Coordinates of C-alpha atoms in Angstrom, one line a residue:
M105 CA -137.1 98.0 -96.4
D106 CA -134.9 94.5 -96.3
G107 CA -134.1 92.4 -93.6
G108 CA -131.0 94.4 -93.2
Y109 CA -127.0 94.6 -94.1
N110 CA -125.4 92.1 -93.5
V111 CA -121.5 92.7 -92.3
G112 CA -119.5 90.1 -93.9
D113 CA -116.2 88.8 -93.1
D114 CA -114.3 92.2 -93.9
G115 CA -116.2 94.3 -92.3
L116 CA -118.9 97.4 -93.0
G117 CA -118.0 98.5 -96.4
A118 CA -114.8 100.6 -97.5
R119 CA -113.7 104.1 -97.3
G120 CA -115.4 105.4 -98.8
D121 CA -119.1 104.6 -99.4
S122 CA -121.7 106.7 -97.9
F123 CA -123.8 106.0 -94.7
R124 CA -126.4 109.2 -93.9
V125 CA -130.4 109.2 -92.8
G126 CA -132.7 108.7 -96.1
A127 CA -135.8 109.8 -96.6
D128 CA -137.2 107.1 -94.5
D129 CA -134.9 104.5 -94.2
F130 CA -131.1 104.3 -93.2
E131 CA -128.2 104.3 -96.7
L132 CA -125.3 102.7 -97.4
D133 CA -124.4 104.2 -101.0
G134 CA -128.0 103.9 -101.3
R135 CA -128.7 101.0 -99.9
P136 CA -131.7 100.7 -97.1
V137 CA -129.8 99.3 -94.2
R138 CA -130.6 98.5 -90.6
L139 CA -129.4 98.9 -87.1
L140 CA -128.9 96.7 -84.9
S141 CA -126.8 98.5 -82.8
G142 CA -125.8 97.4 -78.9
A143 CA -124.4 99.5 -75.9
L144 CA -121.6 98.4 -74.5
H145 CA -119.6 101.2 -72.5
Y146 CA -115.7 101.2 -72.4
F147 CA -115.8 102.3 -69.4
R148 CA -117.3 100.2 -67.7
V149 CA -115.3 96.7 -69.4
H150 CA -111.5 96.0 -68.5
E151 CA -109.8 97.0 -71.5
Q152 CA -108.4 94.0 -72.4
Q153 CA -111.6 92.6 -72.8
W154 CA -112.5 94.6 -75.2
G155 CA -112.3 92.6 -77.6
H156 CA -114.5 89.6 -76.3
R157 CA -117.4 92.1 -75.5
L158 CA -116.9 93.1 -78.7
A159 CA -117.3 89.7 -80.5
M160 CA -120.6 88.9 -78.5
L161 CA -122.3 91.8 -79.9
R162 CA -121.0 90.2 -83.3
A163 CA -122.4 86.8 -82.0
M164 CA -125.6 87.9 -80.8
G165 CA -125.7 89.2 -84.8
L166 CA -125.6 93.5 -84.0
N167 CA -124.1 95.3 -86.2
C168 CA -123.4 98.2 -84.5
V169 CA -121.8 99.6 -80.8
E170 CA -122.9 102.2 -78.6
T171 CA -121.1 104.1 -76.1
Y172 CA -121.5 107.1 -74.0
V173 CA -118.7 108.9 -72.7
P174 CA -118.6 110.0 -69.2
W175 CA -116.6 114.5 -69.0
N176 CA -116.4 113.4 -65.2
L177 CA -113.8 110.1 -65.5
H178 CA -111.6 111.7 -68.3
E179 CA -111.6 115.4 -66.4
P180 CA -112.3 114.9 -62.8
R181 CA -110.8 118.5 -61.9
P182 CA -110.3 121.2 -64.6
G183 CA -108.3 121.3 -67.4
E184 CA -106.9 118.0 -65.6
L185 CA -107.8 115.3 -68.4
H186 CA -107.1 111.8 -67.8
D187 CA -106.5 108.9 -70.1
I188 CA -109.2 110.7 -73.2
T189 CA -107.4 107.9 -75.8
A190 CA -109.2 105.7 -74.4
L191 CA -112.3 106.6 -76.1
G192 CA -110.1 106.5 -79.4
R193 CA -109.1 103.0 -79.0
F194 CA -112.0 101.4 -78.1
L195 CA -113.6 103.1 -81.6
D196 CA -110.6 101.2 -83.3
A197 CA -111.2 97.9 -80.9
A198 CA -115.2 98.4 -82.8
H199 CA -114.0 98.3 -86.4
E200 CA -111.8 95.6 -86.2
A201 CA -114.6 93.6 -84.2
G202 CA -115.9 94.6 -87.9
L203 CA -118.8 96.7 -86.0
W204 CA -120.2 100.9 -86.6
A205 CA -120.3 102.4 -83.8
I206 CA -123.2 105.4 -82.3
V207 CA -121.2 107.6 -79.8
R208 CA -122.9 110.0 -77.1
P209 CA -121.4 112.4 -76.1
G210 CA -123.1 114.1 -73.4
P211 CA -121.9 116.3 -72.1
Y212 CA -124.1 115.1 -70.1
I213 CA -125.4 110.6 -70.3
C214 CA -127.1 110.2 -67.1
A215 CA -126.6 106.5 -67.5
E216 CA -126.5 106.0 -64.1
W217 CA -123.8 107.0 -63.8
D218 CA -122.0 109.6 -61.3
N219 CA -123.8 112.8 -62.0
G220 CA -124.7 111.4 -65.4
G221 CA -121.4 112.4 -66.5
L222 CA -121.1 116.1 -65.3
P223 CA -118.2 117.1 -63.7
Y224 CA -119.1 117.9 -60.4
W225 CA -116.5 121.0 -60.0
L226 CA -118.9 121.7 -63.3
T227 CA -121.8 121.7 -61.8
A228 CA -120.9 123.6 -58.9
E229 CA -119.7 126.3 -59.9
L230 CA -123.6 126.4 -61.8
G231 CA -125.9 124.7 -61.0
T232 CA -129.3 124.7 -63.0
R233 CA -127.0 127.0 -65.0
A234 CA -125.9 123.6 -66.7
R235 CA -127.9 122.0 -69.3
T236 CA -129.2 125.4 -70.8
R237 CA -127.7 128.2 -73.1
D238 CA -125.6 129.5 -70.5
A239 CA -122.2 130.8 -71.3
T240 CA -120.4 129.7 -69.1
Y241 CA -121.8 125.9 -69.2
L242 CA -121.4 126.2 -73.5
A243 CA -117.9 128.0 -72.4
H244 CA -116.6 124.3 -70.7
V245 CA -118.3 122.4 -73.3
E246 CA -116.8 124.2 -76.1
R247 CA -112.9 123.5 -74.4
W248 CA -114.1 119.6 -73.1
F249 CA -115.2 119.7 -76.5
A250 CA -112.5 119.9 -78.1
R251 CA -110.0 118.3 -76.4
L252 CA -112.1 115.1 -76.8
L253 CA -114.0 114.6 -80.0
P254 CA -110.6 114.5 -81.6
Q255 CA -110.6 111.4 -80.9
V256 CA -114.2 110.6 -82.9
V257 CA -114.0 112.5 -86.1
S258 CA -111.0 110.3 -87.0
R259 CA -112.4 107.5 -86.8
Q260 CA -116.2 108.3 -88.8
H261 CA -117.2 106.3 -91.4
D262 CA -116.1 108.2 -94.0
R263 CA -112.6 108.6 -93.3
G264 CA -112.2 104.6 -93.5
G265 CA -113.5 104.4 -89.4
P266 CA -116.6 102.7 -88.0
V267 CA -119.1 106.2 -86.0
I268 CA -121.8 106.3 -88.4
M269 CA -123.2 108.8 -86.0
V270 CA -122.7 111.0 -82.5
Q271 CA -125.6 111.7 -80.4
V272 CA -127.0 115.7 -79.6
E273 CA -126.8 116.0 -74.9
N274 CA -128.6 113.1 -74.3
E275 CA -133.0 113.0 -73.5
Y276 CA -132.7 116.2 -73.1
G277 CA -136.9 117.2 -73.8
S278 CA -136.1 114.5 -70.0
Y279 CA -135.2 117.7 -68.1
G280 CA -135.5 120.6 -70.0
S281 CA -136.9 122.9 -72.8
D282 CA -133.6 125.2 -74.3
Q283 CA -133.9 124.6 -77.9
V284 CA -130.9 127.7 -78.3
Y285 CA -128.9 124.9 -76.1
L286 CA -129.5 122.4 -78.4
R287 CA -128.5 124.1 -81.6
H288 CA -125.7 125.3 -80.9
L289 CA -124.5 122.1 -79.3
A290 CA -125.5 121.0 -82.8
D291 CA -123.2 123.3 -84.3
L292 CA -120.5 123.1 -82.4
L293 CA -120.2 119.2 -83.0
R294 CA -120.3 119.9 -86.5
A295 CA -117.7 122.7 -86.2
H296 CA -114.7 120.8 -84.0
G297 CA -114.9 118.2 -87.4
I298 CA -118.0 115.6 -87.0
T299 CA -119.7 115.0 -90.3
A300 CA -121.2 111.7 -89.1
E301 CA -125.2 111.3 -89.1
L302 CA -127.0 113.9 -85.9
C303 CA -129.4 111.9 -83.7
T304 CA -130.8 112.8 -80.6
S305 CA -133.1 110.1 -78.3
D306 CA -135.8 111.0 -75.8
G307 CA -139.0 109.4 -74.2
P308 CA -141.7 108.8 -76.6
E309 CA -144.1 111.4 -75.0
D310 CA -144.8 115.1 -76.7
H311 CA -142.9 117.0 -74.2
M312 CA -140.0 115.4 -74.2
L313 CA -140.1 115.1 -78.3
T314 CA -140.9 119.2 -78.3
G315 CA -138.0 119.8 -75.6
G316 CA -135.0 117.3 -76.8
S317 CA -135.2 117.3 -80.8
V318 CA -133.7 119.3 -82.6
P319 CA -135.1 120.6 -86.4
G320 CA -133.4 119.5 -89.0
V321 CA -131.3 115.9 -86.8
L322 CA -132.7 112.5 -86.8
A323 CA -135.5 111.8 -84.0
T324 CA -135.4 108.7 -82.3
V325 CA -137.8 107.4 -79.6
N326 CA -136.4 105.3 -76.0
F327 CA -137.9 102.7 -74.4
G328 CA -139.4 98.9 -73.3
S329 CA -141.9 97.8 -74.4
Q330 CA -144.9 98.9 -77.0
A331 CA -143.1 99.9 -79.8
R332 CA -145.7 100.5 -82.3
D333 CA -147.0 103.3 -79.8
G334 CA -144.0 104.8 -79.2
F335 CA -142.8 105.1 -83.3
A336 CA -146.8 106.4 -83.7
A337 CA -145.5 108.9 -80.4
L338 CA -142.6 110.0 -83.1
R339 CA -144.1 110.1 -86.7
R340 CA -146.1 112.9 -85.3
H341 CA -143.5 115.3 -84.9
R342 CA -141.6 113.3 -87.1
P343 CA -143.4 112.2 -90.9
K344 CA -140.4 111.0 -92.1
G345 CA -137.2 109.6 -92.1
P346 CA -135.5 106.1 -90.0
L347 CA -137.2 104.7 -86.4
M348 CA -135.4 103.9 -84.6
C349 CA -135.0 102.8 -80.2
M350 CA -132.6 104.4 -79.3
E351 CA -132.9 102.7 -76.3
F352 CA -134.8 99.8 -76.0
W353 CA -134.8 98.4 -72.2
C354 CA -134.6 94.9 -72.2
G355 CA -133.4 95.0 -68.6
W356 CA -132.6 97.6 -65.2
F357 CA -130.4 98.4 -63.2
D358 CA -130.4 97.6 -59.3
H359 CA -130.2 99.8 -56.3
W360 CA -128.7 98.8 -52.9
G361 CA -131.2 98.3 -50.4
A362 CA -134.2 96.9 -52.8
E363 CA -135.5 94.0 -54.5
P364 CA -132.9 93.3 -57.7
V365 CA -135.0 94.0 -60.8
V366 CA -135.1 91.7 -64.0
R367 CA -137.3 91.1 -66.9
D368 CA -138.1 88.2 -68.4
P369 CA -136.1 86.6 -71.7
Q370 CA -139.1 85.9 -73.9
D371 CA -141.4 89.6 -73.0
A372 CA -138.0 91.0 -73.7
A373 CA -137.7 89.4 -77.0
D374 CA -140.9 89.5 -77.8
A375 CA -140.6 93.0 -77.2
L376 CA -137.5 93.3 -79.5
R377 CA -139.7 91.1 -82.1
E378 CA -142.6 94.3 -82.2
I379 CA -138.8 97.0 -82.4
L380 CA -137.9 94.8 -85.3
D381 CA -141.6 93.8 -87.5
C382 CA -142.0 98.0 -87.8
G383 CA -138.9 97.5 -89.9
A384 CA -136.8 99.7 -87.4
S385 CA -133.4 99.5 -86.1
V386 CA -132.9 99.7 -82.9
N387 CA -130.5 99.9 -79.9
I388 CA -130.3 97.4 -77.3
Y389 CA -129.5 99.2 -73.9
M390 CA -127.3 97.3 -72.5
A391 CA -126.0 94.5 -74.8
H392 CA -123.1 93.9 -72.2
G393 CA -123.6 96.3 -68.7
G394 CA -120.7 95.6 -67.0
T395 CA -119.5 97.0 -63.8
N396 CA -119.9 100.4 -62.0
F397 CA -115.3 100.6 -61.1
A398 CA -114.0 102.6 -58.6
G399 CA -117.5 103.6 -56.9
W400 CA -118.9 105.2 -60.6
A401 CA -122.7 104.3 -59.2
G402 CA -124.9 107.7 -60.0
A403 CA -127.7 107.7 -58.0
N404 CA -131.9 108.6 -58.8
R405 CA -134.0 109.8 -56.2
A406 CA -137.8 108.7 -55.3
G407 CA -140.6 111.4 -56.0
G408 CA -142.7 111.3 -59.3
A409 CA -141.9 113.7 -62.2
L410 CA -140.0 115.7 -59.7
H411 CA -137.9 113.1 -58.5
D412 CA -137.2 114.9 -55.1
G413 CA -137.5 111.9 -52.4
R414 CA -135.4 109.6 -51.1
L415 CA -131.6 108.9 -52.5
Q416 CA -131.6 105.4 -53.7
P417 CA -128.1 104.1 -55.2
D418 CA -126.6 102.9 -57.5
V419 CA -125.2 99.4 -56.7
T420 CA -121.9 98.8 -58.3
S421 CA -122.7 95.5 -60.7
Y422 CA -124.6 97.2 -64.1
D423 CA -125.3 94.1 -65.3
Y424 CA -128.6 95.3 -66.5
D425 CA -130.2 91.9 -66.0
A426 CA -128.1 92.5 -70.4
P427 CA -127.9 89.8 -73.0
I428 CA -124.1 89.4 -72.6
D429 CA -124.0 89.4 -68.4
E430 CA -121.0 91.2 -66.3
H431 CA -118.7 87.9 -67.0
G432 CA -119.4 87.8 -70.2
R433 CA -121.5 85.2 -70.3
P434 CA -124.7 84.7 -72.9
T435 CA -127.7 84.6 -70.5
E436 CA -131.3 83.4 -72.3
K437 CA -131.9 86.3 -73.3
F438 CA -128.6 86.4 -75.9
W439 CA -130.2 83.1 -77.3
L440 CA -133.7 85.0 -77.7
F441 CA -132.4 88.1 -79.1
R442 CA -129.4 86.2 -81.5
A443 CA -132.2 83.7 -83.1
L444 CA -134.4 87.2 -83.8
F445 CA -131.8 88.5 -85.7
A446 CA -130.5 85.7 -87.6
A447 CA -133.7 86.0 -90.1
H448 CA -132.3 89.6 -90.4
S449 CA -128.7 87.9 -91.4
D450 CA -129.0 87.2 -94.9
T451 CA -125.3 84.9 -93.7
P452 CA -125.2 82.7 -90.9
L453 CA -123.9 85.0 -87.9
P454 CA -120.6 84.0 -86.5
A455 CA -120.3 81.6 -83.4
P456 CA -119.6 83.3 -79.7
P457 CA -115.7 83.1 -79.0
P458 CA -114.6 81.3 -76.2
P459 CA -115.8 82.5 -73.0
P460 CA -113.1 84.1 -70.4
A461 CA -111.1 82.4 -68.3
T462 CA -112.5 82.1 -64.8
L463 CA -110.1 81.1 -61.6
A464 CA -109.2 78.0 -61.0
A465 CA -109.6 77.4 -57.9
P466 CA -111.5 78.9 -55.2
A467 CA -109.0 81.7 -52.3
S468 CA -109.4 82.8 -49.1
A469 CA -107.4 85.2 -46.9
R470 CA -108.1 86.9 -43.4
L471 CA -106.5 91.5 -43.1
T472 CA -105.5 91.8 -40.1
D473 CA -103.0 94.4 -41.0
W474 CA -105.3 97.4 -39.9
V475 CA -105.6 101.2 -40.2
P476 CA -107.4 103.2 -38.5
L477 CA -109.6 105.6 -41.2
D478 CA -108.9 108.1 -38.8
A479 CA -104.6 108.0 -39.7
V480 CA -105.6 106.8 -43.2
A481 CA -107.7 110.4 -43.7
D482 CA -105.0 112.0 -41.8
T483 CA -103.0 110.4 -44.7
L484 CA -104.3 110.3 -47.3
G485 CA -107.1 112.9 -46.9
T486 CA -106.3 116.7 -48.0
P487 CA -105.2 119.1 -45.4
E488 CA -107.8 119.6 -42.4
T489 CA -109.2 123.1 -42.4
E490 CA -111.2 125.0 -40.4
H491 CA -114.7 126.6 -40.9
A492 CA -117.9 128.6 -40.4
V493 CA -120.4 125.9 -40.6
P494 CA -119.3 122.6 -43.0
P495 CA -118.1 122.3 -46.6
T496 CA -119.4 120.1 -48.5
F497 CA -118.0 117.6 -50.6
E498 CA -117.9 119.8 -54.1
D499 CA -115.9 122.9 -51.6
L500 CA -113.3 119.9 -50.6
D501 CA -112.5 119.1 -54.4
V502 CA -113.7 115.0 -53.0
D503 CA -115.8 113.5 -55.9
R504 CA -116.4 110.1 -55.0
G505 CA -115.2 109.0 -51.0
L506 CA -115.6 110.5 -47.2
V507 CA -115.5 113.3 -45.4
R508 CA -114.8 113.6 -41.5
Y509 CA -116.4 116.6 -39.7
T510 CA -115.4 117.1 -36.8
L511 CA -116.5 119.7 -33.7
D512 CA -117.0 120.5 -30.8
L513 CA -119.3 121.5 -28.7
P514 CA -119.0 123.9 -25.3
G515 CA -120.4 123.0 -22.1
P516 CA -121.2 123.2 -19.2
R517 CA -124.1 121.5 -21.2
E518 CA -127.8 119.4 -21.0
P519 CA -127.9 116.6 -22.7
Y520 CA -130.1 117.0 -26.5
P521 CA -130.6 116.0 -29.5
L522 CA -127.5 116.3 -32.3
S523 CA -129.2 116.2 -36.1
V524 CA -127.5 117.0 -39.3
R525 CA -129.5 119.3 -41.1
G526 CA -129.4 118.9 -45.6
L527 CA -127.1 115.8 -45.0
R528 CA -125.9 114.1 -48.3
D529 CA -125.7 110.5 -48.0
Q530 CA -124.9 109.6 -44.5
A531 CA -122.4 109.6 -41.3
V532 CA -121.0 107.8 -38.6
V533 CA -121.2 109.4 -36.2
Y534 CA -118.4 109.5 -33.3
V535 CA -118.7 111.1 -29.4
D536 CA -116.2 111.5 -27.9
G537 CA -114.3 108.7 -29.8
V538 CA -117.7 106.3 -29.2
R539 CA -120.0 105.2 -31.6
A540 CA -123.7 107.3 -31.6
G541 CA -125.1 106.4 -34.6
L542 CA -125.5 106.1 -38.5
L543 CA -127.8 108.4 -39.8
T544 CA -129.8 109.5 -43.2
E545 CA -131.0 112.0 -44.6
D546 CA -134.2 109.5 -43.4
A547 CA -133.6 109.8 -39.9
P548 CA -130.4 112.9 -39.1
T549 CA -130.4 113.0 -35.6
L550 CA -128.9 111.0 -33.0
P551 CA -130.6 108.2 -31.2
E552 CA -129.5 109.4 -27.7
P553 CA -129.0 113.1 -27.4
V554 CA -125.5 114.7 -26.4
A555 CA -124.3 117.0 -23.5
G556 CA -121.3 119.2 -23.8
P557 CA -118.6 119.0 -23.5
A558 CA -118.0 117.0 -26.1
R559 CA -116.1 116.2 -29.4
V560 CA -118.4 115.0 -32.1
T561 CA -116.5 113.8 -35.6
L562 CA -119.1 112.8 -38.3
W563 CA -117.7 110.3 -40.8
T564 CA -119.8 111.1 -44.2
E565 CA -120.1 109.4 -47.0
S566 CA -121.4 109.8 -50.9
L567 CA -123.3 106.7 -52.3
G568 CA -123.7 108.4 -55.6
R569 CA -124.4 111.4 -57.1
V570 CA -127.9 111.8 -59.1
N571 CA -128.0 111.0 -62.4
Y572 CA -131.2 111.2 -63.3
G573 CA -134.3 114.5 -62.8
P574 CA -133.6 118.4 -61.5
R575 CA -131.9 116.7 -58.9
V576 CA -128.8 116.4 -61.3
G577 CA -126.1 117.8 -59.6
E578 CA -126.5 118.3 -55.9
S579 CA -124.2 119.0 -53.6
K580 CA -122.7 116.6 -51.7
G581 CA -121.8 116.1 -47.4
I582 CA -123.5 118.5 -44.5
T583 CA -124.9 121.3 -46.3
G584 CA -127.2 122.4 -43.7
G585 CA -124.4 123.0 -41.0
V586 CA -125.4 121.1 -37.2
L587 CA -127.3 121.7 -34.7
H588 CA -127.5 120.7 -31.3
E589 CA -131.0 121.5 -29.0
R590 CA -132.4 124.7 -31.9
Q591 CA -127.9 126.2 -32.0
Y592 CA -126.2 125.4 -34.8
A593 CA -122.6 124.1 -33.9
H594 CA -119.8 125.9 -35.9
G595 CA -116.5 125.7 -36.6
V596 CA -116.1 122.8 -38.0
R597 CA -112.9 121.4 -39.1
A598 CA -113.0 119.0 -42.3
V599 CA -110.5 116.3 -44.2
G600 CA -111.3 114.3 -47.9
L601 CA -110.9 111.3 -48.2
P602 CA -110.7 111.0 -52.4
L603 CA -111.1 107.4 -53.8
G604 CA -108.9 109.1 -56.0
A605 CA -106.0 108.9 -53.4
F606 CA -105.6 105.3 -53.2
D607 CA -104.6 105.3 -57.0
D608 CA -100.7 105.9 -55.3
A609 CA -99.7 102.1 -54.2
A610 CA -96.9 103.6 -52.7
A611 CA -98.6 106.0 -49.9
V612 CA -101.1 102.9 -49.2
R613 CA -98.1 100.4 -48.9
A614 CA -96.7 103.1 -46.3
L615 CA -99.4 103.5 -44.0
T616 CA -98.5 102.2 -40.9
A617 CA -100.8 99.5 -39.0
S618 CA -102.2 99.6 -35.7
G619 CA -102.9 97.3 -33.2
T620 CA -106.5 96.4 -32.2
C621 CA -109.0 96.4 -35.0
R622 CA -111.7 93.8 -34.8
G623 CA -114.4 95.3 -35.6
R624 CA -113.1 98.0 -36.4
P625 CA -113.6 100.0 -39.3
G626 CA -110.4 101.2 -40.9
L627 CA -108.0 99.7 -44.2
Y628 CA -107.4 96.3 -44.0
R629 CA -104.6 94.6 -46.5
G630 CA -104.1 91.0 -47.3
T631 CA -103.0 89.3 -50.2
L632 CA -104.7 86.9 -51.9
D633 CA -102.6 84.0 -53.1
V634 CA -103.8 82.8 -56.5
R635 CA -103.7 79.4 -58.7
G636 CA -105.2 79.6 -62.1
A637 CA -106.1 83.6 -62.3
G638 CA -109.2 84.2 -64.1
D639 CA -112.8 85.6 -63.5
A640 CA -113.7 85.2 -60.3
T641 CA -116.1 87.0 -57.8
L642 CA -115.0 88.9 -54.4
E643 CA -117.2 88.0 -51.3
L644 CA -116.7 89.6 -47.6
P645 CA -119.0 87.8 -45.5
G646 CA -120.0 90.2 -42.4
W647 CA -118.2 93.2 -43.9
G648 CA -121.0 95.9 -44.0
R649 CA -119.7 98.5 -46.5
G650 CA -116.9 100.0 -48.0
F651 CA -114.7 99.6 -50.5
V652 CA -112.0 96.8 -52.0
W653 CA -109.0 97.2 -54.4
L654 CA -107.2 94.0 -56.3
N655 CA -103.7 94.6 -57.2
G656 CA -104.4 98.4 -57.4
F657 CA -107.9 98.2 -58.8
C658 CA -111.0 99.9 -57.1
L659 CA -113.6 97.0 -58.1
G660 CA -116.0 99.7 -56.1
R661 CA -118.1 99.3 -53.5
Y662 CA -119.4 96.5 -51.3
W663 CA -122.5 97.2 -48.8
A664 CA -124.4 94.0 -46.7
V665 CA -127.7 95.7 -47.2
G666 CA -127.6 94.0 -50.9
P667 CA -128.9 92.7 -53.4
Q668 CA -125.4 93.0 -54.9
K669 CA -123.6 90.3 -52.5
G670 CA -120.2 89.6 -54.1
L671 CA -118.0 92.2 -56.6
Y672 CA -116.8 91.0 -59.8
V673 CA -113.4 91.2 -60.7
P674 CA -111.9 90.5 -63.8
G675 CA -109.3 88.0 -65.3
P676 CA -107.0 90.3 -66.3
V677 CA -106.9 91.8 -62.3
L678 CA -105.4 89.1 -60.9
R679 CA -102.0 87.6 -61.3
E680 CA -100.6 83.6 -60.7
G681 CA -99.0 83.9 -57.1
A682 CA -99.8 87.3 -54.3
N683 CA -102.5 88.6 -54.5
E684 CA -102.7 92.6 -53.8
V685 CA -105.8 93.7 -50.8
W686 CA -107.4 96.5 -49.6
V687 CA -110.4 97.0 -47.5
L688 CA -111.7 100.4 -46.8
E689 CA -114.6 98.7 -43.8
V690 CA -116.8 102.5 -43.3
E691 CA -119.1 101.1 -40.9
G692 CA -117.4 98.8 -38.5
A693 CA -115.0 95.4 -39.6
P694 CA -116.7 91.8 -38.5
G695 CA -116.1 90.9 -35.1
E696 CA -115.1 88.1 -35.5
E697 CA -113.7 85.6 -39.5
L698 CA -112.0 89.4 -40.9
E699 CA -111.8 87.3 -44.1
V700 CA -112.5 87.4 -47.9
R701 CA -112.8 85.4 -51.0
L702 CA -112.6 84.9 -54.2
G703 CA -114.5 82.5 -56.1

């Protein structure tokens, strides 16, 4: 293989150029070409910033961009499509930037995204039948692909567009071994007009490559180091064909309540150099991570191979310790990687674009306009319904957000322990209107016994659905029941408060403010006066846990446990002058200063 294909100033070849998987290399019109790609997820970057981030990829020396497609974002409920053309707009932006594109449409994507990108309503219906040859599951996938893939088909390279490769499923060998399913997906992509090259990606282990690859489809591997060992494993299964690391993990993601994960820049650069020295193509995961806006962050389970242990929810930032940070700025990794890629380019690399504008002056606001959490749920939530046992989030059609459970313990009865079986993920509990404790999976019993009669209210929150491993698709909320001593409590009333309810800005503004709010959960509203709008960070000193909206745009979850201390604010979200702020506090607001700061 030569040093690679120089993308040039006029893009990546004219219509009619032939990109193909050759016997040893990727080929463009018969010439060997190395793919130098970077992962950038359009759904984690504000659309007005796509152009800047794509130009940063070019400046780092890349000739390709890769993106996943989250099914649950685009079809939040069966048949209800949401901005499905966003993928097409992003591919157009990539083409304008002079980049090829690799599309990974799933249907499962992992990506540290809620439920691995699978809609909650799908996994609620099918359970472990998802990601298999099950006829009902495949019917859902076929219907989804019929709607999604036209965004890709018209933008393929043989039609003058940027798309050169489409992935079949995602790391399937880490999950299952249904070869009938994988072959069906590959055939389905072809049936819907995908003429671009197909590929799979898996970890460089024999059982993963056996379970996740498809005969006749290019197999690639994912790793963060030891490239020679990884490619040797691939060669045991595929003696011929291009070598490619589809996910070179140059950083990692963070969990709430854990230490931040960072990777030494020189160590990452040395690992990348080893990939290039092997003559292989690479996709940097992530080149630019972006942000899990609107509560879409996923979660993991600890516990080794079974991933059956403690829930580990992902933070809002998806910075990933990437070469281009969450704000779009070059890091030390960027410059080290750029130097490596420059050695494989026939012409000088383009200069990085000017950095995004930043907020000209700090701003702060006191949020004293308060609506109690109960009033928010009663107005914006689902109608209250009564059930014999607690319904799950899925039963109430809540993808992200909260569910309020209310039950009446009869009496008289002595004080007994009150506990929750199958709690996912947390519940703030009130007994007769007084906070009685915070329950978790690891601590499911209130610290003090409860006597009857009493009214018990449990505010539960999904901290993100598991996105990887055998527990993808698990239900949220109370999945086992509420126990008083050993007796189940029945006759449970439930109200769901989906985050999507806050998309109706007029309804949020119409909520009637109440009186004293200090230290209490609920919706806080206020105004930030901005001068010189630009990228910023929102800080919430002293606040507990909840979500923030700026001008109706959901920045995501904040949580005092860290490690994330502030929320990234894209410049296009702000405007000069007054900016509307909503904070939905779940744990309990600060006792003194109800302030947010923008800097």
